Coordinates of C-alpha atoms in Angstrom, one line a residue:
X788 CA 28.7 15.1 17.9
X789 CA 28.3 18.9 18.8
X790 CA 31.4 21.3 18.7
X791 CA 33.2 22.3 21.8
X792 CA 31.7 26.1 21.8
X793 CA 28.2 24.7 21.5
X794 CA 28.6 21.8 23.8
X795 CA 29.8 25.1 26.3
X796 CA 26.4 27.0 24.9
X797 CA 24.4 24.0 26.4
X798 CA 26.4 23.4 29.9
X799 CA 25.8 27.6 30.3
X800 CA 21.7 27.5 29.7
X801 CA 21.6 24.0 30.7
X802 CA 23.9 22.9 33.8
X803 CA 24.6 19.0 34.0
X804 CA 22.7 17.6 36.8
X805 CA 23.8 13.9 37.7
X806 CA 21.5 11.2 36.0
X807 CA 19.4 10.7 38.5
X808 CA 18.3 13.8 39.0
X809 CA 17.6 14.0 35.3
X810 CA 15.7 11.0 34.7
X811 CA 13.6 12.1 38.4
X812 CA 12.7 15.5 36.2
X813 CA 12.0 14.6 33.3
X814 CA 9.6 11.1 34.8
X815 CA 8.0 14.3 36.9
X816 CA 7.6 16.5 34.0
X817 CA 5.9 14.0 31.3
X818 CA 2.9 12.1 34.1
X819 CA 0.9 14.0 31.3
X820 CA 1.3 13.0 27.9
X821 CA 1.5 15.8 25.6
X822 CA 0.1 15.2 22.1
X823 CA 0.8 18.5 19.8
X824 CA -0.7 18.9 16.6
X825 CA 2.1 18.4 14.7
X826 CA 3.5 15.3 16.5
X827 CA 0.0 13.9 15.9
X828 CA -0.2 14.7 12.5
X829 CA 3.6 13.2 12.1
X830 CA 2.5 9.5 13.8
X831 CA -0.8 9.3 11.9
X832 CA 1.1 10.4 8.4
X833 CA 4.1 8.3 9.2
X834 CA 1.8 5.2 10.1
X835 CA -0.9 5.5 7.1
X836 CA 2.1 6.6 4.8
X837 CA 4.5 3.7 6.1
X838 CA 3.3 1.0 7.9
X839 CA -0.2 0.6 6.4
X840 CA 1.5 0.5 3.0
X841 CA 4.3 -2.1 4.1
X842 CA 1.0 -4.2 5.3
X843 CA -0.6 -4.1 2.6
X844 CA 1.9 -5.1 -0.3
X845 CA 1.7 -8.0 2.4
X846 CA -1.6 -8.9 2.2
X847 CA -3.2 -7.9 -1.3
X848 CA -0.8 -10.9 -3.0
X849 CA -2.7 -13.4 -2.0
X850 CA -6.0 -14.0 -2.6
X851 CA -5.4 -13.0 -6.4
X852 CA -2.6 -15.4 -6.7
X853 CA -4.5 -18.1 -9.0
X854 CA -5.4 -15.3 -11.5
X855 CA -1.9 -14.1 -11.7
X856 CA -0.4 -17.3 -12.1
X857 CA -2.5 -17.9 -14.9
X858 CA -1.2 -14.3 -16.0
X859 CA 2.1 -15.1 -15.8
X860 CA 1.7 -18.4 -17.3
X861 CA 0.0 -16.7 -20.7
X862 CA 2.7 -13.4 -20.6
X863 CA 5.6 -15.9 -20.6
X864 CA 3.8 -17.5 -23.4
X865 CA 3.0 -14.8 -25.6
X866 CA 6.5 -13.4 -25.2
X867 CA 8.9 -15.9 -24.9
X868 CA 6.5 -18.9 -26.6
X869 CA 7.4 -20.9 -23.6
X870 CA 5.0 -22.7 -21.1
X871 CA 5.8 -23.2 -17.7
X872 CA 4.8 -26.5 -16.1
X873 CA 2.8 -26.6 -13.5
X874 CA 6.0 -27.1 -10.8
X875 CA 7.8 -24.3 -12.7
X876 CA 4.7 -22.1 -12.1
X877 CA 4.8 -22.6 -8.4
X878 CA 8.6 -21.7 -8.9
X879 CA 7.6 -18.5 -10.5
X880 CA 5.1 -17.3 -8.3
X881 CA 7.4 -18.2 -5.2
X882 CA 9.9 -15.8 -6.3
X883 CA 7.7 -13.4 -7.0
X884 CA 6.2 -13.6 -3.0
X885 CA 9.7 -14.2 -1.6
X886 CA 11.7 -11.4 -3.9
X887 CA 9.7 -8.7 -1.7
X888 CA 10.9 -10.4 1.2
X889 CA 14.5 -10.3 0.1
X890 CA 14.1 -6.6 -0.4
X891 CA 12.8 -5.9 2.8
X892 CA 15.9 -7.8 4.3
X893 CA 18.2 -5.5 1.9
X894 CA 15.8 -2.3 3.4
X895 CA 16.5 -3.1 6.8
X896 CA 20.0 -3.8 6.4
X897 CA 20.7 -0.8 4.7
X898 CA 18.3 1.1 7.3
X899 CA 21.3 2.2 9.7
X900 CA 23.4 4.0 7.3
X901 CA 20.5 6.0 5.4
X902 CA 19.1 7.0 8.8
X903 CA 22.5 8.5 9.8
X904 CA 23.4 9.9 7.0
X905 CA 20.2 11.2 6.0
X906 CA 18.4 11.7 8.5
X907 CA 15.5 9.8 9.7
X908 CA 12.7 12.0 8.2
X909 CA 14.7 11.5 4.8
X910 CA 14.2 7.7 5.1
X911 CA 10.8 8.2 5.3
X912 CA 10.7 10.4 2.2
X913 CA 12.5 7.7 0.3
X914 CA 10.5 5.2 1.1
X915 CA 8.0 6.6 -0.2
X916 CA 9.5 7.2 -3.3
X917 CA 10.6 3.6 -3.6
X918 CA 6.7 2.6 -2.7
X919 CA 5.7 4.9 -5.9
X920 CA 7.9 3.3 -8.2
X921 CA 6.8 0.2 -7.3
X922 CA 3.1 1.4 -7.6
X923 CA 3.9 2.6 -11.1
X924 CA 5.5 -0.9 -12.0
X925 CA 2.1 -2.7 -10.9
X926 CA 0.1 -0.4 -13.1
X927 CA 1.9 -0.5 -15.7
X928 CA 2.7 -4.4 -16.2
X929 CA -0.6 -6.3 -17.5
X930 CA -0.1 -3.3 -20.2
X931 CA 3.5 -3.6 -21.0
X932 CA 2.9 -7.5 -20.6
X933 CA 5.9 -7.8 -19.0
X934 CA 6.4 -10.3 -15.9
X935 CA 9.8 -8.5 -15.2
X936 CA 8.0 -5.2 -14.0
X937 CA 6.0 -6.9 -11.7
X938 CA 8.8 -8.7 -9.9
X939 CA 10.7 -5.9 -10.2
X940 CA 7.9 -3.9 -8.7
X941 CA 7.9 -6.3 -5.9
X942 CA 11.6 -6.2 -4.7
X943 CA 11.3 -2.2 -4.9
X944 CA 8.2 -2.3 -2.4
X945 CA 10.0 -4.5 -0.5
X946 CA 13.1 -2.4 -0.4
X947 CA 10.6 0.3 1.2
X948 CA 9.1 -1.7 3.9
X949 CA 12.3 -3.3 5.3
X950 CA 13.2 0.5 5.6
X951 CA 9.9 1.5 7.0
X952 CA 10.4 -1.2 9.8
X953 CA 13.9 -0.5 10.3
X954 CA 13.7 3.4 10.7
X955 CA 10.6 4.6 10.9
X956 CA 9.9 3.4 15.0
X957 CA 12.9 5.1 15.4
X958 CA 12.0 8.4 14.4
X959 CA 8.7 8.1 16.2
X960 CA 10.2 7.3 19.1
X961 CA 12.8 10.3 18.9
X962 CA 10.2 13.0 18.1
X963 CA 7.7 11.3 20.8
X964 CA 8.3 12.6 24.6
X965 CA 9.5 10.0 27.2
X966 CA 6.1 9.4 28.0
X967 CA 4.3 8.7 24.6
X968 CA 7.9 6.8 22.9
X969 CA 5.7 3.4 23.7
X970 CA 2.6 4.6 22.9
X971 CA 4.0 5.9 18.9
X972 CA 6.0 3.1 19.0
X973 CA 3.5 0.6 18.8
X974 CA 1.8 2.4 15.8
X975 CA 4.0 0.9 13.7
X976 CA 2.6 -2.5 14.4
X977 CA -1.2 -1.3 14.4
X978 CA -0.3 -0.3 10.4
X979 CA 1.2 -2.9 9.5
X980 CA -1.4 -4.9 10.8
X981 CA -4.7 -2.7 9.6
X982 CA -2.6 -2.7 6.5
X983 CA -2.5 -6.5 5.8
X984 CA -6.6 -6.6 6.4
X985 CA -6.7 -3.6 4.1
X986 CA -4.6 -5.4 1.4
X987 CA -7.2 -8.5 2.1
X988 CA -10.3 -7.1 1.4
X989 CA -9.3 -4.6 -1.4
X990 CA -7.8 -7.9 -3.3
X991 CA -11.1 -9.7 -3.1
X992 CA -13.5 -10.5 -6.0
X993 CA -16.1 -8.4 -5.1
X994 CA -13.2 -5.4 -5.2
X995 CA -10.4 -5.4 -7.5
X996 CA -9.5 -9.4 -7.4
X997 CA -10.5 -10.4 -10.6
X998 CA -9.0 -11.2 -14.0
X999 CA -8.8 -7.7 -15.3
X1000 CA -8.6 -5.7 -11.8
X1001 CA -6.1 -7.6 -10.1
X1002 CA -3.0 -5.0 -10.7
X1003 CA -5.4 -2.1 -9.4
X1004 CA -5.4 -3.9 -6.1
X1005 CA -1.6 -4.0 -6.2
X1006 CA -1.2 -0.4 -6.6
X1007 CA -4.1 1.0 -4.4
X1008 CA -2.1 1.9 -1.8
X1009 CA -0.8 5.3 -3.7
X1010 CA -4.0 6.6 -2.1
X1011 CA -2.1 6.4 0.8
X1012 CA 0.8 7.2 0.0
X1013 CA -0.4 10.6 -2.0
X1014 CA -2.5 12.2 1.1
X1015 CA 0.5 11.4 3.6
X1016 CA 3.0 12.6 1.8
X1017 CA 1.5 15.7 0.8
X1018 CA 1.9 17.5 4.1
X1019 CA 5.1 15.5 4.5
X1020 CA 7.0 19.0 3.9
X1021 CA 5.7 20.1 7.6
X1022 CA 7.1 17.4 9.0
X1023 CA 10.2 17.9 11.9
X1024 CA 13.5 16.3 11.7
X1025 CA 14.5 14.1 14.7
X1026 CA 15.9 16.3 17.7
X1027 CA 18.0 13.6 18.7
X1028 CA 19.5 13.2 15.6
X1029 CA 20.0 16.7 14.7
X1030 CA 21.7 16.7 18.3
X1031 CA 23.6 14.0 18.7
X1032 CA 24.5 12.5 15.2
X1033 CA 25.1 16.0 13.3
X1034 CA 25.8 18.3 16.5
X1035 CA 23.4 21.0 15.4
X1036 CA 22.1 21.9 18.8
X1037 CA 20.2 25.1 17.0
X1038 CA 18.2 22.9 14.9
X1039 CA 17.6 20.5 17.9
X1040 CA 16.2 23.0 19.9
X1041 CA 14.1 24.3 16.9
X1042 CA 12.7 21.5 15.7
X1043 CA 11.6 20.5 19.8
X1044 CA 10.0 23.8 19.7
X1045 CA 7.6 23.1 17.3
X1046 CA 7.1 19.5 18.9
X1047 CA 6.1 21.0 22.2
X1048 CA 5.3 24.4 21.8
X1049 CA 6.8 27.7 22.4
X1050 CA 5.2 27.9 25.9
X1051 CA 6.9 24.6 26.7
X1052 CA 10.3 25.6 28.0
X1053 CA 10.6 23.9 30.5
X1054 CA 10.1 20.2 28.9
X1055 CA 12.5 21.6 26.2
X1056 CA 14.9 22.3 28.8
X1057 CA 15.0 18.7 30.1
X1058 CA 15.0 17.2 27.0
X1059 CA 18.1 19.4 25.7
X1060 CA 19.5 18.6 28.7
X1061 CA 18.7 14.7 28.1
X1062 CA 20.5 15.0 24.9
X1063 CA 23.5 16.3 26.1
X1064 CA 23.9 13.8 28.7
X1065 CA 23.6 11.5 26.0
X1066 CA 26.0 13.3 23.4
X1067 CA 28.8 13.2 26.9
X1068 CA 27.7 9.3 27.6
X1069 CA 30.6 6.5 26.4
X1070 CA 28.1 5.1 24.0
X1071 CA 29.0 6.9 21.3
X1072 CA 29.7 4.0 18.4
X1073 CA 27.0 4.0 15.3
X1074 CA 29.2 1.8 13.2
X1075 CA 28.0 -1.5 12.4
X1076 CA 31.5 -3.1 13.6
X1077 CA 31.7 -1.0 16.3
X1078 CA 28.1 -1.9 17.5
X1079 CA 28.9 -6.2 16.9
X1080 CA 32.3 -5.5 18.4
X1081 CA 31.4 -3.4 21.9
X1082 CA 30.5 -5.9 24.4
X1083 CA 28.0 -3.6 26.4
X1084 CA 25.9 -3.4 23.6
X1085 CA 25.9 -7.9 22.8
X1086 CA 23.0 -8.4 25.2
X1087 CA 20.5 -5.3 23.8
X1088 CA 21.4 -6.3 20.2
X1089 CA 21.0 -10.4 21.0
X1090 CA 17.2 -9.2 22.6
X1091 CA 16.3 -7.1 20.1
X1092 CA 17.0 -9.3 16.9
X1093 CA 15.6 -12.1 19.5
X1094 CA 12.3 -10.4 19.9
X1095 CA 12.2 -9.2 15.7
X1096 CA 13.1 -13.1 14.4
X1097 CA 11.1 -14.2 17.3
X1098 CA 7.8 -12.6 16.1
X1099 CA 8.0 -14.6 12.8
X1100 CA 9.0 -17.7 14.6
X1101 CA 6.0 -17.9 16.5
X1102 CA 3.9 -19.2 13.8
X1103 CA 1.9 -15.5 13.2
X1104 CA 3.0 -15.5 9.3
X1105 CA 2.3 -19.6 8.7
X1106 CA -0.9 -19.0 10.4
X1107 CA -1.7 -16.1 7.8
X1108 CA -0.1 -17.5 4.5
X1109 CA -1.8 -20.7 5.4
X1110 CA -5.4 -20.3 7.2
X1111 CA -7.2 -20.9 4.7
X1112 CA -6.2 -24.5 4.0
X1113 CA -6.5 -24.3 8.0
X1114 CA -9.7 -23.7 8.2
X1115 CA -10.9 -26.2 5.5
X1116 CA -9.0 -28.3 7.2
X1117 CA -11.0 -27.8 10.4
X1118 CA -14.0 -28.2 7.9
X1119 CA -14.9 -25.2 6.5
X1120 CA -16.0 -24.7 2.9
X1121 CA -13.4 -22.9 0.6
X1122 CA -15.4 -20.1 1.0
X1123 CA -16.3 -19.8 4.4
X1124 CA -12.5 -20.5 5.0
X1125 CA -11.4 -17.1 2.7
X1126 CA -14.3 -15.2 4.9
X1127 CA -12.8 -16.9 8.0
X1128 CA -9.2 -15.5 7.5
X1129 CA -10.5 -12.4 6.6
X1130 CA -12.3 -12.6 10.2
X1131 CA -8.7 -13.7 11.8
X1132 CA -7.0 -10.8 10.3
X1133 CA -10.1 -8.6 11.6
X1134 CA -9.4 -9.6 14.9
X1135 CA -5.7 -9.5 14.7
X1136 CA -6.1 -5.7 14.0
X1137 CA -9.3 -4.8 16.1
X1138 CA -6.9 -6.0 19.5
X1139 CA -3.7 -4.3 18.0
X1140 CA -5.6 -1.2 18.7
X1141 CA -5.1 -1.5 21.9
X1142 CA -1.7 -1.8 22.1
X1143 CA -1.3 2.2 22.8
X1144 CA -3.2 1.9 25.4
X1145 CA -1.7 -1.2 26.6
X1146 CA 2.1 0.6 26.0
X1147 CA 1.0 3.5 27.8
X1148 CA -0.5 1.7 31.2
X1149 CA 1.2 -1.9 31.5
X1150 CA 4.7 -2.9 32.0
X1151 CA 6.8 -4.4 28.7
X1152 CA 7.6 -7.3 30.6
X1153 CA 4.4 -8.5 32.1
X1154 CA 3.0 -8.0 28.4
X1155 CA 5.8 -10.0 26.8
X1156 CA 5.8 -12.5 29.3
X1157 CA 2.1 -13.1 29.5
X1158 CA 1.7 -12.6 25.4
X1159 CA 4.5 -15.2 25.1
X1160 CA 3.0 -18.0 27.5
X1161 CA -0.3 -17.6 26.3
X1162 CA 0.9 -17.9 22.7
X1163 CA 3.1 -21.0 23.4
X1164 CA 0.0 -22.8 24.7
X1165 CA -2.2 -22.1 22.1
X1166 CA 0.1 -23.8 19.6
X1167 CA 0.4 -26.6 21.4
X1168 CA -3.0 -27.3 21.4
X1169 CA -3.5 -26.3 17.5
X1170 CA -0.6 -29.2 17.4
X1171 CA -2.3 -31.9 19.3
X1172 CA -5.8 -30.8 18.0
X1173 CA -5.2 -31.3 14.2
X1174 CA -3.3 -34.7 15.3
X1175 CA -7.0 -35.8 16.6
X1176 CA -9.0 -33.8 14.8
X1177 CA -10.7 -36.9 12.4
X1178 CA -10.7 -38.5 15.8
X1179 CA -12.9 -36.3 17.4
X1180 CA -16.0 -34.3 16.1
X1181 CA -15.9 -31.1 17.6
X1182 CA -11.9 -30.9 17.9
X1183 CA -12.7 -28.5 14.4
X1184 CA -14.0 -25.9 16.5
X1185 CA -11.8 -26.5 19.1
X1186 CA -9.1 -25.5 16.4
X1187 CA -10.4 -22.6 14.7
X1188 CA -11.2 -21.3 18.7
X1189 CA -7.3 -21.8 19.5
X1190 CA -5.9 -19.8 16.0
X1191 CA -8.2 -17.3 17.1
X1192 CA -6.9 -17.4 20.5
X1193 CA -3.5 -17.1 19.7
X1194 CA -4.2 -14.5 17.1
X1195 CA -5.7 -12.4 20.4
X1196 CA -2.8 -12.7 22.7
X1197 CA -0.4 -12.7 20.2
X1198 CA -1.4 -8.6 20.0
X1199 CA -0.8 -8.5 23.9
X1200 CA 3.5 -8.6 23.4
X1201 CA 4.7 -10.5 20.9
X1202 CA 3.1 -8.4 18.1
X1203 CA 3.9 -4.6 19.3
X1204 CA 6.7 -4.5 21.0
X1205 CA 9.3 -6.3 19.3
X1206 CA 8.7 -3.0 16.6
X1207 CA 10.1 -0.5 18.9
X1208 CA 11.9 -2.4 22.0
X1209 CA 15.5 -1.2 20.3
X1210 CA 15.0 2.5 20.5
X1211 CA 14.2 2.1 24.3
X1212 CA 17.2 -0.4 25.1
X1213 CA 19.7 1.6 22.7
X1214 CA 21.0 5.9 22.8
X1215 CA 20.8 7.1 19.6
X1216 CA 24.5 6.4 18.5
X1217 CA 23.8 2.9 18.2
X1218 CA 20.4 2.8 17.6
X1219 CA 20.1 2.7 13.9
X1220 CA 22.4 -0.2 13.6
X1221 CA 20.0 -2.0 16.5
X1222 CA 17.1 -1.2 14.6
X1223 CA 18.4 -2.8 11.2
X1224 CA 19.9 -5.8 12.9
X1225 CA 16.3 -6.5 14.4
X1226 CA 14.3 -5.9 11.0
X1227 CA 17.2 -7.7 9.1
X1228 CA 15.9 -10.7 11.3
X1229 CA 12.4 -10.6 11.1
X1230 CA 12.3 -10.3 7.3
X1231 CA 14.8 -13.0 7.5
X1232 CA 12.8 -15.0 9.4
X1233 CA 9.7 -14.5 7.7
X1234 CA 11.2 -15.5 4.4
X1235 CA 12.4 -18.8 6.0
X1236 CA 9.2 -19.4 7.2
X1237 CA 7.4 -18.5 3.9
X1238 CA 9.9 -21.5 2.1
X1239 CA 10.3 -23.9 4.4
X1240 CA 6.7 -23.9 6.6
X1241 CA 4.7 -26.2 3.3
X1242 CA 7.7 -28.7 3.3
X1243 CA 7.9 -29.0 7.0
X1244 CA 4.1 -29.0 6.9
X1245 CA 4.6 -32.5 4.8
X1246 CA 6.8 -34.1 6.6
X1247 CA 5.3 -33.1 10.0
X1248 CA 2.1 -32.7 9.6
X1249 CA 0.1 -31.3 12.8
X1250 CA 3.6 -31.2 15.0
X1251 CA 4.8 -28.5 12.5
X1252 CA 3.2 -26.1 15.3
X1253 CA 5.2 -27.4 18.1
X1254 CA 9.0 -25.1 16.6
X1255 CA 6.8 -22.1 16.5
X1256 CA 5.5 -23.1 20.7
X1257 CA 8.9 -23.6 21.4
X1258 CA 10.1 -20.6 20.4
X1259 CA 7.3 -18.6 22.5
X1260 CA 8.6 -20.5 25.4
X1261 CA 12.7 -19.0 24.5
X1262 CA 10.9 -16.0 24.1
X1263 CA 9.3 -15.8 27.6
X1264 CA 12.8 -17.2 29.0
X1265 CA 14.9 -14.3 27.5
X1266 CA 12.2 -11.4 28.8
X1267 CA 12.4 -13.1 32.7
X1268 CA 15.5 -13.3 33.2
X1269 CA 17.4 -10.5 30.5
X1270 CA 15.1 -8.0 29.2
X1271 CA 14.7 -5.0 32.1
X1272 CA 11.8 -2.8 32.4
X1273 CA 11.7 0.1 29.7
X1274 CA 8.4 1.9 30.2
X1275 CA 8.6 5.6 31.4
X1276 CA 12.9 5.1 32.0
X1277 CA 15.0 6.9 29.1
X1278 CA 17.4 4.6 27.0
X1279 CA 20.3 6.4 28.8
X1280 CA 19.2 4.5 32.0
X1281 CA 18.3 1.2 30.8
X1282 CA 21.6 0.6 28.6
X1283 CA 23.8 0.7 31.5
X1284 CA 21.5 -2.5 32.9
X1285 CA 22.5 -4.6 29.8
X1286 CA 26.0 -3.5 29.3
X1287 CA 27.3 -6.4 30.9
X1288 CA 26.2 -9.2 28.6
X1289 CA 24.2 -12.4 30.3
X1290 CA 25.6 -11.1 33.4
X1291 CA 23.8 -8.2 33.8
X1292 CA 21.4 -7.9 36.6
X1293 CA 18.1 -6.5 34.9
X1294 CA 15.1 -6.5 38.0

């Protein structure tokens, strides 16, 4: 909070008008989107840097898994002069995947308390620190034979992308202007995404997926990370942070200078003056057990871990972890299967780049709503069409038509905007603590359905798809009738329409 003689400063050169009024000026002021050179440089770094990386060590374990089984399998040997069956293999290797799932659970949880105590531009810093050490472990493993570095390695990426998905929308939406905080906000998801096709085709055998190349393909991101980082030193500090969580108006105003540009006093003005309505607002908690405990901030918190757990829930990581036996399911060759996920994931991220666009012109709800319906029926029909498919010869296109369906509308809503939904329902007090709760459930999620999707895939064969329709259909059900409408209003307006719990009023 700021002190009592700068708090006076800002009511001087900055008189209160009521909120109204403010949010009337500020709507006026940002019709026009104003993209500066540094903000742009900041969301492309920020994205490349973070989210493409996070995507990556997502995607590049996969297709060399055989090879590094068999890795494993010979380094335990040679080592220990032990040798794993072929059930304590699988063992192996699933704690390997699942260990950087369990750091990025650890990474978000942990998110709230760096980002306020550090500072969000901080975060980001460590994170890629954490994502070089983890780089140097890969490298450095097949040499040192050591299975240990690699997982290791893994849990120490994963540490990095649970706090990439937990802090970095929130600094991109606090160093954005009202009317670009969607549009930056969904270039989280656009990495993440781009960064999972990246990770894809830089682990297959043509590139760096083979016997002797595989642990180049699990470091290759430090490309990445190197040129985004380098001008990382340019970078500004969160206004709202500086403002609100450390009370250094000064630096605020600074660092919104060089945001928006000297000649842009005016938005400065309204946006110092947006602050301080916020520093004098109740909402002033940033405590995890102050956040659980305050009962205005139960219905934001339930949506936004909702939407985060939600995402995985919907079946987009079983379809990914498990297309290819999908496709060859649907009868595709082994090999056209790999090229067909490789095509899924190419078309999950050529439609996720439209989601600025889509931010920037289309109402959150209509987009969540219609993403979420479309979704729900899709699986369905992947359900009731792998029940028949022996039955009926051309129900295999029919299937590979509806994954790549529900890959296409799952970009619409369900993809983007659970990434950066909490920084527009929560103020900055209580923001961080949002933002880890919601990334605490989605790599929650995800790990439950990484374990538990083959074993209910075994019992329940094609009807394993109906959970993850179901939950698109909760999903529309909670944005209808709970979530309001967030594009183009500040946080400051839209908390006071949840603050009653399931009684709030939000159309």
């Amino acid at each position: 909070m700021a002190n009592k003689s700068e708090l006076a400063e800002a009511q001087q050169l900055y008189p209160q008008p009521t909120r109204v009024e403010l949010l009337t000026t500020q709507t006026e002021t940002d019709q026009k989107p104003r993209w500066g050179k540094l903000l742009l440089l900041v969301a492309l770094a920020t994205t490349f840097g973070g989210a493409v990386s996070t995507g990556y060590c997502i995607g590049v374990i996969n297709a060399p898994s055989n090879l590094m089984k068999v890795w494993c399998n010979q380094t335990l040997h040679d080592t220990y002069g032990s040798n794993l069956s072929p059930g304590g293999l699988d063992l192996l290797w699933s704690c390997i995947v699942s260990v950087f799932l369990v750091g990025g659970a650890i990474g978000s949880l942990g998110g709230a308390g760096a980002a306020n105590k550090f500072g969000r531009k901080a975060c980001f810093l460590i994170c890629g620190a954490l994502f070089t050490v983890g780089a140097v472990l890969f490298f450095f493993c097949r040499a040192a034979s050591s299975v240990e570095m690699l997982v290791i390695g893994r849990f120490i990426v994963g540490l990095a992308s649970g706090l990439v998905t937990a802090t970095l929308p929130m600094y991109l939406s606090e160093v954005a202007p009202l009317a670009l905080r969607g549009t930056l906000g969904v270039f989280i998801a656009v990495g993440v995404t781009g960064g999972v096709v990246v990770g894809q085709v830089c682990s297959l055998a043509d590139v760096f997926g083979t016997e002797d190349l595989w642990h180049y393909a699990l470091t290759a991101y430090m490309v990445l990370i190197i040129v985004c980082y380098l001008p990382s030193y340019l970078f500004p500090e969160s206004p709202k942070f500086l403002y609100i969580v450390k009370g250094n108006r000064a630096a605020a105003r600074r660092e919104l200078q060089r945001l928006r540009g000297k000649d842009a006093d005016e938005l400065i003005g309204q946006e110092m003056a947006e602050m301080e309505a916020e520093a004098n607002a109740k909402v002033q908690t940033s405590s995890f057990c102050d956040v659980l405990r305050d009962p205005r901030l139960t219905l934001p918190l339930i949506i936004v871990c909702c939407f985060h757990g939600g995402q995985q829930l919907s079946g987009i990581n079983a379809i990914f972890y498990y297309s290819v036996s999908i496709f060859e399911k649907a009868g595709l060759s082994t090999v056209n299967a790999q090229w067909a996920n490789l095509g899924a994931g190419c078309l999950n991220l050529s439609v996720s780049l439209f989601g600025p666009w889509l931010m920037a012109t289309c109402n959150r709800r209509t987009l969540m709503m219609f993403s979420c319906a479309l979704c729900s029926v899709f699986l369905f029909t992947i359900a009731f069409v792998l029940f028949y498919i022996d039955q009926v010869s051309w129900f295999a296109i029919a299937c590979i038509v509806c994954i790549m369906g529900y890959i296409f509308f799952y970009q619409f809503g369900l993809g983007p905007i659970p990434y950066f939904i909490g920084s527009e329902l929560f103020e900055v007090a209580p923001r961080s603590v949002a933002m880890s709760m919601g990334s605490l459930a989605s790599w929650t999620c995800n790990f439950i359905i990484g374990i538990s999707f083959p074993l209910l895939q075994n019992a329940w064969g094609a009807f394993v798809f109906l959970p993850f329709s179901i939950t698109c259909v909760l999903l529309f059900l909670l944005t209808k009738f709970y979530l309001p409408e967030t594009r183009g209003r500040d946080p400051s307006e839209v908390a006071p329409l949840v603050s009653k719990g399931f009684r709030s009023k939000v159309k």
